[in-house]
């Protein structure tokens, strides 16, 4: 099991390049980014898990930004995006992995979060951890290409392109209705 170290790693105003790009976007372009993100989540196949998908500080989808700030055990930055979202960003080290974390809030509710591993040393360790967390003792490695969905329709996707990223999305949030307006 991965252990969280109480070490904060150079927290900056924006956690990574993608967030910095979002800050520079107009509201219309920000909406396009999130629409693309949600479309990707809705077009993907998922393996069902009986385990609830949540953040590792016992933070759940729908938690308010103030609840999350109280639960976080790290120094974070708060960033408004496009006039309709707030993002909390921080960096943390888990085991040997340096992770950039973003938590996205719409109307004060957590709707999306992600862990980016810019310099991952062992992808297999992360995949194994996710498999153990969401499937206990059964091996389901198909989620790497398909994703995981919990009983509440929250989902998780692994993206292994430029930066190894694990993304989490609440499919039943009011943010989706806002995007579809």
Coordinates of N, CA and C in Angstrom, one line a residue:
X1 N 0.8 -1.2 0.0 CA 0.0 0.0 0.0 C 0.9 1.2 0.0
X2 N 0.4 2.3 -0.7 CA 1.2 3.5 -0.8 C 0.9 4.3 0.5
X3 N 2.0 4.9 1.0 CA 1.8 5.8 2.2 C 2.0 7.2 1.8
X4 N 1.2 8.1 2.4 CA 1.2 9.5 2.2 C 2.3 10.1 3.1
X5 N 3.2 10.8 2.6 CA 4.2 11.5 3.4 C 3.6 12.9 3.7
X6 N 3.9 13.4 4.9 CA 3.5 14.8 5.2 C 4.4 15.8 4.7
X7 N 4.9 15.6 3.5 CA 5.8 16.5 2.9 C 5.1 17.3 1.7
X8 N 5.1 18.6 1.8 CA 4.6 19.4 0.7 C 5.7 19.7 -0.2
X9 N 5.5 19.6 -1.5 CA 6.5 19.8 -2.5 C 6.2 21.1 -3.3
X10 N 7.0 22.1 -3.0 CA 6.9 23.4 -3.8 C 5.5 23.7 -4.4
X11 N 4.6 24.0 -3.5 CA 3.2 24.4 -4.0 C 3.3 25.7 -4.7
X12 N 2.9 25.8 -5.9 CA 2.9 27.0 -6.7 C 1.4 27.5 -6.9
X13 N 1.2 28.7 -7.5 CA -0.1 29.2 -7.7 C -0.9 28.3 -8.6
X14 N -0.3 27.6 -9.5 CA -1.0 26.7 -10.4 C -0.2 25.4 -10.5
X15 N -0.9 24.3 -10.2 CA -0.2 23.1 -10.1 C 0.5 22.6 -11.3
X16 N 0.0 22.7 -12.4 CA 0.7 22.2 -13.6 C 0.3 23.0 -14.9
X17 N 1.0 22.7 -15.9 CA 0.8 23.4 -17.2 C -0.6 23.5 -17.6
X18 N -1.4 22.4 -17.5 CA -2.8 22.3 -18.0 C -3.6 23.3 -17.2
X19 N -3.4 23.4 -15.9 CA -4.2 24.4 -15.1 C -3.8 25.8 -15.4
X20 N -2.5 26.0 -15.7 CA -2.1 27.4 -16.1 C -2.7 27.8 -17.4
X21 N -2.9 26.8 -18.3 CA -3.5 27.1 -19.6 C -5.0 27.4 -19.3
X22 N -5.7 26.7 -18.4 CA -7.1 27.0 -18.1 C -7.2 28.4 -17.6
X23 N -6.3 28.9 -16.8 CA -6.4 30.2 -16.2 C -6.4 31.3 -17.3
X24 N -5.8 31.0 -18.4 CA -5.7 32.0 -19.5 C -6.9 31.9 -20.4
X25 N -7.7 30.9 -20.3 CA -8.8 30.8 -21.2 C -10.0 31.7 -20.8
X26 N -10.8 32.1 -21.8 CA -12.0 32.8 -21.5 C -13.0 31.8 -21.0
X27 N -14.1 32.3 -20.5 CA -15.2 31.3 -20.0 C -15.6 30.4 -21.1
X28 N -15.8 30.9 -22.3 CA -16.3 30.1 -23.4 C -15.3 29.0 -23.7
X29 N -14.0 29.3 -23.8 CA -13.0 28.3 -24.1 C -12.8 27.3 -22.9
X30 N -13.0 27.8 -21.7 CA -12.9 26.9 -20.5 C -14.1 25.9 -20.6
X31 N -15.3 26.4 -21.0 CA -16.4 25.5 -21.1 C -16.1 24.4 -22.2
X32 N -15.5 24.8 -23.3 CA -15.1 23.9 -24.3 C -14.2 22.8 -23.8
X33 N -13.2 23.2 -23.0 CA -12.3 22.2 -22.4 C -13.1 21.2 -21.5
X34 N -14.0 21.7 -20.6 CA -14.7 20.8 -19.8 C -15.7 20.0 -20.5
X35 N -16.3 20.5 -21.6 CA -17.2 19.7 -22.5 C -16.4 18.6 -23.1
X36 N -15.2 18.8 -23.5 CA -14.4 17.8 -24.1 C -14.1 16.7 -23.1
X37 N -13.8 17.2 -21.9 CA -13.4 16.3 -20.8 C -14.6 15.3 -20.5
X38 N -15.8 15.9 -20.3 CA -17.0 15.2 -20.0 C -17.4 14.2 -21.1
X39 N -17.2 14.7 -22.4 CA -17.5 13.8 -23.5 C -16.7 12.6 -23.5
X40 N -15.4 12.8 -23.2 CA -14.5 11.6 -23.1 C -14.9 10.7 -22.0
X41 N -15.4 11.2 -20.9 CA -15.8 10.3 -19.8 C -17.1 9.5 -20.2
X42 N -18.0 10.2 -20.9 CA -19.3 9.6 -21.3 C -19.2 8.6 -22.5
X43 N -18.1 8.8 -23.3 CA -18.0 7.9 -24.4 C -17.2 6.6 -24.1
X44 N -16.6 6.5 -22.9 CA -15.8 5.4 -22.5 C -16.6 4.3 -21.9
X45 N -16.1 3.1 -22.1 CA -16.6 1.9 -21.4 C -16.0 1.8 -20.0
X46 N -16.8 1.2 -19.1 CA -16.4 1.1 -17.7 C -16.6 -0.3 -17.2
X47 N -15.7 -0.6 -16.2 CA -15.9 -1.9 -15.5 C -16.5 -1.4 -14.1
X48 N -17.5 -2.1 -13.7 CA -18.2 -1.7 -12.4 C -17.4 -2.2 -11.2
X49 N -17.3 -1.3 -10.2 CA -16.7 -1.7 -8.9 C -17.8 -1.4 -7.8
X50 N -17.7 -2.2 -6.8 CA -18.6 -2.0 -5.7 C -18.0 -1.0 -4.7
X51 N -16.8 -0.6 -4.9 CA -16.1 0.3 -4.0 C -16.4 1.8 -4.4
X52 N -16.7 2.6 -3.5 CA -17.0 4.0 -3.8 C -15.7 4.8 -4.2
X53 N -15.8 5.5 -5.3 CA -14.7 6.3 -5.8 C -14.6 7.6 -5.0
X54 N -13.4 7.8 -4.4 CA -13.2 9.1 -3.6 C -11.8 9.4 -3.6
X55 N -11.5 10.6 -3.1 CA -10.1 11.2 -2.9 C -9.5 10.6 -1.7
X56 N -8.2 10.5 -1.6 CA -7.6 9.8 -0.5 C -7.6 10.6 0.8
X57 N -8.0 11.8 0.9 CA -8.2 12.5 2.2 C -9.6 12.3 2.7
X58 N -10.3 11.3 2.3 CA -11.7 11.0 2.7 C -12.6 12.1 2.2
X59 N -12.2 12.6 1.0 CA -13.0 13.7 0.4 C -13.9 13.0 -0.7
X60 N -15.1 13.4 -0.8 CA -16.1 12.8 -1.7 C -16.7 13.8 -2.6
X61 N -17.2 13.3 -3.8 CA -17.9 14.2 -4.7 C -19.1 14.8 -4.0
X62 N -19.3 16.1 -4.3 CA -20.4 16.8 -3.6 C -19.9 17.5 -2.4
X63 N -18.8 17.2 -1.8 CA -18.2 17.9 -0.7 C -18.0 19.4 -1.1
X64 N -18.3 20.3 -0.2 CA -18.1 21.7 -0.4 C -16.6 22.1 -0.4
X65 N -16.3 23.2 -1.0 CA -14.9 23.6 -1.0 C -14.4 23.9 0.4
X66 N -15.3 24.4 1.3 CA -14.8 24.6 2.7 C -14.6 23.3 3.4
X67 N -15.5 22.3 3.2 CA -15.3 21.0 3.8 C -13.9 20.4 3.3
X68 N -13.7 20.5 2.0 CA -12.4 19.9 1.5 C -11.2 20.7 2.1
X69 N -11.3 22.0 2.2 CA -10.2 22.7 2.8 C -9.9 22.3 4.2
X70 N -10.9 22.0 4.9 CA -10.7 21.5 6.3 C -10.1 20.1 6.3
X71 N -10.5 19.2 5.4 CA -10.0 17.9 5.3 C -8.6 17.7 4.8
X72 N -8.2 18.7 3.9 CA -6.9 18.6 3.3 C -5.8 18.7 4.3
X73 N -4.8 17.9 4.2 CA -3.7 17.9 5.2 C -2.4 18.4 4.6
X74 N -2.6 19.3 3.6 CA -1.5 19.9 2.8 C -1.7 21.4 2.6
X75 N -0.7 22.1 2.2 CA -0.8 23.4 1.7 C -1.3 23.4 0.3
X76 N -2.3 24.3 0.0 CA -2.9 24.3 -1.4 C -3.0 25.7 -1.9
X77 N -3.3 25.8 -3.2 CA -3.6 27.1 -3.8 C -5.0 27.0 -4.3
X78 N -5.7 28.1 -4.2 CA -7.1 28.2 -4.7 C -7.1 29.1 -5.9
X79 N -7.7 28.6 -7.0 CA -7.7 29.3 -8.3 C -9.1 29.3 -8.9
X80 N -9.6 30.5 -9.2 CA -10.9 30.6 -9.9 C -10.6 30.5 -11.4
X81 N -11.5 29.7 -12.1 CA -11.4 29.5 -13.5 C -12.6 29.9 -14.2
X82 N -12.5 30.8 -15.2 CA -13.6 31.2 -16.0 C -14.8 31.8 -15.4
X83 N -14.7 32.2 -14.1 CA -15.8 32.8 -13.4 C -16.9 31.8 -13.0
X84 N -16.7 30.5 -13.2 CA -17.7 29.5 -12.8 C -17.2 28.3 -12.1
X85 N -15.9 28.2 -12.0 CA -15.3 27.1 -11.2 C -14.2 27.6 -10.3
X86 N -14.0 26.8 -9.3 CA -12.8 27.0 -8.4 C -12.0 25.7 -8.4
X87 N -10.7 25.9 -8.4 CA -9.8 24.7 -8.4 C -8.8 24.8 -7.2
X88 N -8.8 23.8 -6.4 CA -7.7 23.7 -5.4 C -6.6 22.8 -5.9
X89 N -5.4 23.3 -5.8 CA -4.2 22.6 -6.4 C -3.2 22.4 -5.3
X90 N -2.6 21.3 -5.3 CA -1.5 21.0 -4.4 C -0.6 19.9 -4.9
X91 N 0.6 19.8 -4.4 CA 1.5 18.8 -4.7 C 1.8 18.0 -3.5
X92 N 2.0 16.7 -3.7 CA 2.3 15.8 -2.5 C 3.2 14.6 -3.0
X93 N 3.8 14.0 -2.0 CA 4.6 12.8 -2.4 C 4.0 11.6 -1.7
X94 N 3.7 10.6 -2.5 CA 3.2 9.3 -2.0 C 4.2 8.2 -2.4
X95 N 4.7 7.6 -1.4 CA 5.8 6.6 -1.7 C 6.9 7.4 -2.4
X96 N 7.3 6.9 -3.6 CA 8.3 7.6 -4.3 C 7.7 8.5 -5.4
X97 N 6.4 8.7 -5.4 CA 5.8 9.4 -6.5 C 5.4 10.8 -6.1
X98 N 5.9 11.8 -6.9 CA 5.5 13.2 -6.7 C 4.2 13.3 -7.6
X99 N 3.2 13.9 -6.9 CA 1.9 13.9 -7.6 C 1.3 15.4 -7.5
X100 N 0.8 15.8 -8.6 CA 0.1 17.1 -8.7 C -1.4 16.8 -8.7
X101 N -2.0 17.4 -7.7 CA -3.5 17.1 -7.5 C -4.3 18.4 -7.8
X102 N -5.4 18.2 -8.5 CA -6.4 19.3 -8.7 C -7.7 18.8 -8.3
X103 N -8.5 19.7 -7.6 CA -9.9 19.4 -7.2 C -10.7 20.5 -7.8
X104 N -11.7 20.2 -8.6 CA -12.5 21.2 -9.3 C -13.9 21.3 -8.7
X105 N -14.3 22.5 -8.4 CA -15.6 22.7 -7.8 C -16.5 23.6 -8.6
X106 N -17.8 23.1 -8.8 CA -18.8 23.9 -9.5 C -19.9 24.2 -8.5
X107 N -20.3 25.5 -8.3 CA -21.3 25.9 -7.3 C -21.0 25.3 -6.0
X108 N -19.7 25.3 -5.6 CA -19.3 24.9 -4.3 C -19.2 23.4 -4.1
X109 N -19.5 22.6 -5.1 CA -19.5 21.1 -5.0 C -18.3 20.6 -5.8
X110 N -17.6 19.6 -5.2 CA -16.6 18.9 -5.9 C -17.2 18.0 -7.0
X111 N -16.7 18.3 -8.2 CA -17.3 17.6 -9.4 C -16.2 16.8 -10.2
X112 N -14.9 17.1 -10.0 CA -13.9 16.5 -10.8 C -12.6 16.7 -10.0
X113 N -11.7 15.6 -10.0 CA -10.4 15.8 -9.5 C -9.4 14.9 -10.2
X114 N -8.2 15.2 -10.2 CA -7.2 14.4 -10.9 C -5.8 14.4 -10.2
X115 N -5.1 13.3 -10.4 CA -3.8 13.1 -9.9 C -2.9 13.0 -11.1
X116 N -1.9 13.9 -11.3 CA -1.0 13.9 -12.4 C 0.4 13.5 -11.8
X117 N 1.0 12.5 -12.5 CA 2.3 12.0 -12.1 C 3.3 12.4 -13.2
X118 N 3.9 13.7 -13.1 CA 4.8 14.2 -14.2 C 6.1 13.4 -14.3
X119 N 6.5 12.7 -13.3 CA 7.8 12.0 -13.4 C 7.6 10.6 -12.7
X120 N 6.7 9.8 -13.3 CA 6.3 8.6 -12.7 C 7.5 7.6 -12.8
X121 N 7.7 6.9 -11.7 CA 8.8 5.9 -11.7 C 8.3 4.5 -11.9
X122 N 7.1 4.2 -11.5 CA 6.6 2.8 -11.6 C 5.1 2.8 -11.8
X123 N 4.7 2.9 -13.1 CA 3.2 2.9 -13.5 C 2.5 1.6 -12.9
X124 N 3.2 0.5 -12.9 CA 2.6 -0.7 -12.4 C 2.2 -0.6 -11.0
X125 N 2.9 0.1 -10.2 CA 2.6 0.2 -8.7 C 1.3 1.0 -8.6
X126 N 1.1 2.0 -9.4 CA -0.2 2.8 -9.4 C -1.3 2.0 -9.8
X127 N -1.1 1.3 -10.9 CA -2.2 0.4 -11.5 C -2.6 -0.7 -10.5
X128 N -1.6 -1.3 -9.8 CA -1.8 -2.3 -8.8 C -2.6 -1.7 -7.6
X129 N -2.2 -0.5 -7.2 CA -2.9 0.2 -6.1 C -4.4 0.4 -6.5
X130 N -4.7 0.9 -7.7 CA -6.0 1.2 -8.1 C -6.8 -0.2 -8.2
X131 N -6.2 -1.2 -8.7 CA -6.8 -2.5 -8.8 C -7.2 -3.0 -7.4
X132 N -6.3 -2.9 -6.4 CA -6.6 -3.3 -5.1 C -7.7 -2.5 -4.4
X133 N -7.6 -1.2 -4.6 CA -8.6 -0.3 -4.0 C -10.0 -0.6 -4.5
X134 N -10.2 -0.8 -5.8 CA -11.5 -0.8 -6.4 C -12.0 -2.2 -6.7
X135 N -11.1 -3.2 -6.7 CA -11.5 -4.6 -7.0 C -11.0 -5.6 -6.0
X136 N -10.5 -5.1 -4.9 CA -10.0 -6.0 -3.8 C -9.0 -7.0 -4.3
X137 N -9.4 -8.3 -4.2 CA -8.5 -9.4 -4.6 C -8.7 -9.9 -6.0
X138 N -9.6 -9.3 -6.7 CA -9.8 -9.8 -8.1 C -9.0 -8.9 -9.1
X139 N -8.3 -9.5 -10.0 CA -7.5 -8.8 -10.9 C -8.4 -8.3 -12.1
X140 N -8.6 -7.0 -12.3 CA -9.3 -6.4 -13.4 C -8.4 -5.3 -14.0
X141 N -7.5 -5.7 -14.8 CA -6.6 -4.7 -15.4 C -7.2 -4.1 -16.7
X142 N -8.4 -4.5 -17.1 CA -9.1 -3.9 -18.2 C -9.4 -2.4 -18.0
X143 N -9.5 -2.0 -16.7 CA -9.9 -0.6 -16.4 C -8.9 0.4 -17.0
X144 N -7.6 -0.1 -17.3 CA -6.6 0.8 -17.8 C -7.1 1.4 -19.1
X145 N -7.8 0.6 -19.9 CA -8.3 1.1 -21.2 C -9.7 1.5 -21.1
X146 N -10.5 0.9 -20.2 CA -11.9 1.2 -20.1 C -12.3 2.1 -19.0
X147 N -11.7 2.1 -17.9 CA -12.1 3.0 -16.8 C -12.9 2.2 -15.7
X148 N -13.2 2.8 -14.6 CA -13.9 2.2 -13.5 C -15.1 3.1 -13.1
X149 N -16.3 2.5 -12.8 CA -17.4 3.2 -12.4 C -17.9 2.6 -11.1
X150 N -18.3 3.4 -10.1 CA -18.7 2.9 -8.8 C -20.3 2.8 -8.8
X151 N -20.9 2.4 -7.7 CA -22.3 2.2 -7.7 C -23.1 3.6 -7.8
X152 N -22.4 4.7 -7.6 CA -23.0 6.0 -7.7 C -22.8 6.7 -9.0
X153 N -22.3 6.0 -10.0 CA -22.0 6.5 -11.3 C -20.8 7.5 -11.3
X154 N -20.0 7.5 -10.3 CA -18.8 8.3 -10.3 C -17.8 7.4 -11.1
X155 N -16.9 8.0 -11.9 CA -16.0 7.2 -12.6 C -14.5 7.7 -12.6
X156 N -13.7 6.8 -13.0 CA -12.2 7.0 -12.9 C -11.7 6.6 -14.3
X157 N -10.7 7.4 -14.8 CA -10.1 7.1 -16.0 C -8.6 7.2 -15.9
X158 N -7.8 6.3 -16.5 CA -6.4 6.4 -16.5 C -6.0 7.0 -17.9
X159 N -5.2 8.0 -17.9 CA -4.7 8.5 -19.1 C -3.1 8.5 -19.1
X160 N -2.6 7.7 -20.0 CA -1.1 7.5 -20.0 C -0.6 8.0 -21.3
X161 N -0.6 9.4 -21.4 CA -0.1 10.0 -22.6 C 1.1 10.8 -22.3
X162 N 1.1 12.1 -22.4 CA 2.3 12.9 -22.0 C 2.6 12.8 -20.6
X163 N 1.6 12.9 -19.7 CA 1.8 12.8 -18.3 C 0.8 11.7 -17.8
X164 N 1.3 10.8 -17.0 CA 0.4 9.7 -16.5 C -0.6 10.4 -15.5
X165 N -1.9 10.3 -15.8 CA -2.9 11.0 -15.0 C -4.0 10.0 -14.7
X166 N -4.5 10.1 -13.4 CA -5.7 9.4 -13.0 C -6.8 10.5 -12.8
X167 N -7.9 10.4 -13.6 CA -8.9 11.5 -13.5 C -10.2 10.8 -12.9
X168 N -10.9 11.6 -12.1 CA -12.1 11.2 -11.4 C -13.2 12.2 -11.7
X169 N -14.4 11.7 -12.0 CA -15.5 12.6 -12.4 C -16.8 12.1 -11.8
X170 N -17.6 13.1 -11.3 CA -18.9 12.9 -10.8 C -19.9 13.0 -12.0
X171 N -20.5 12.0 -12.4 CA -21.4 12.0 -13.6 C -22.8 12.6 -13.3
X172 N -23.1 12.7 -12.0 CA -24.5 13.1 -11.6 C -24.4 14.6 -11.0
X173 N -23.5 15.4 -11.4 CA -23.4 16.7 -10.8 C -24.2 17.7 -11.7
X174 N -24.5 18.8 -11.1 CA -25.3 19.9 -11.9 C -24.3 20.5 -12.9
X175 N -23.1 20.3 -12.8 CA -22.1 20.9 -13.7 C -22.4 20.4 -15.1
X176 N -22.8 19.1 -15.3 CA -23.1 18.5 -16.6 C -24.2 19.3 -17.2
X177 N -25.3 19.6 -16.5 CA -26.4 20.3 -17.0 C -26.0 21.7 -17.4
X178 N -25.1 22.3 -16.6 CA -24.6 23.7 -17.0 C -23.8 23.6 -18.3
X179 N -23.0 22.6 -18.5 CA -22.3 22.4 -19.7 C -23.2 22.2 -20.9
X180 N -24.3 21.6 -20.7 CA -25.2 21.3 -21.8 C -26.2 22.4 -22.2
X181 N -26.1 23.5 -21.4 CA -27.0 24.7 -21.7 C -26.6 25.4 -23.0

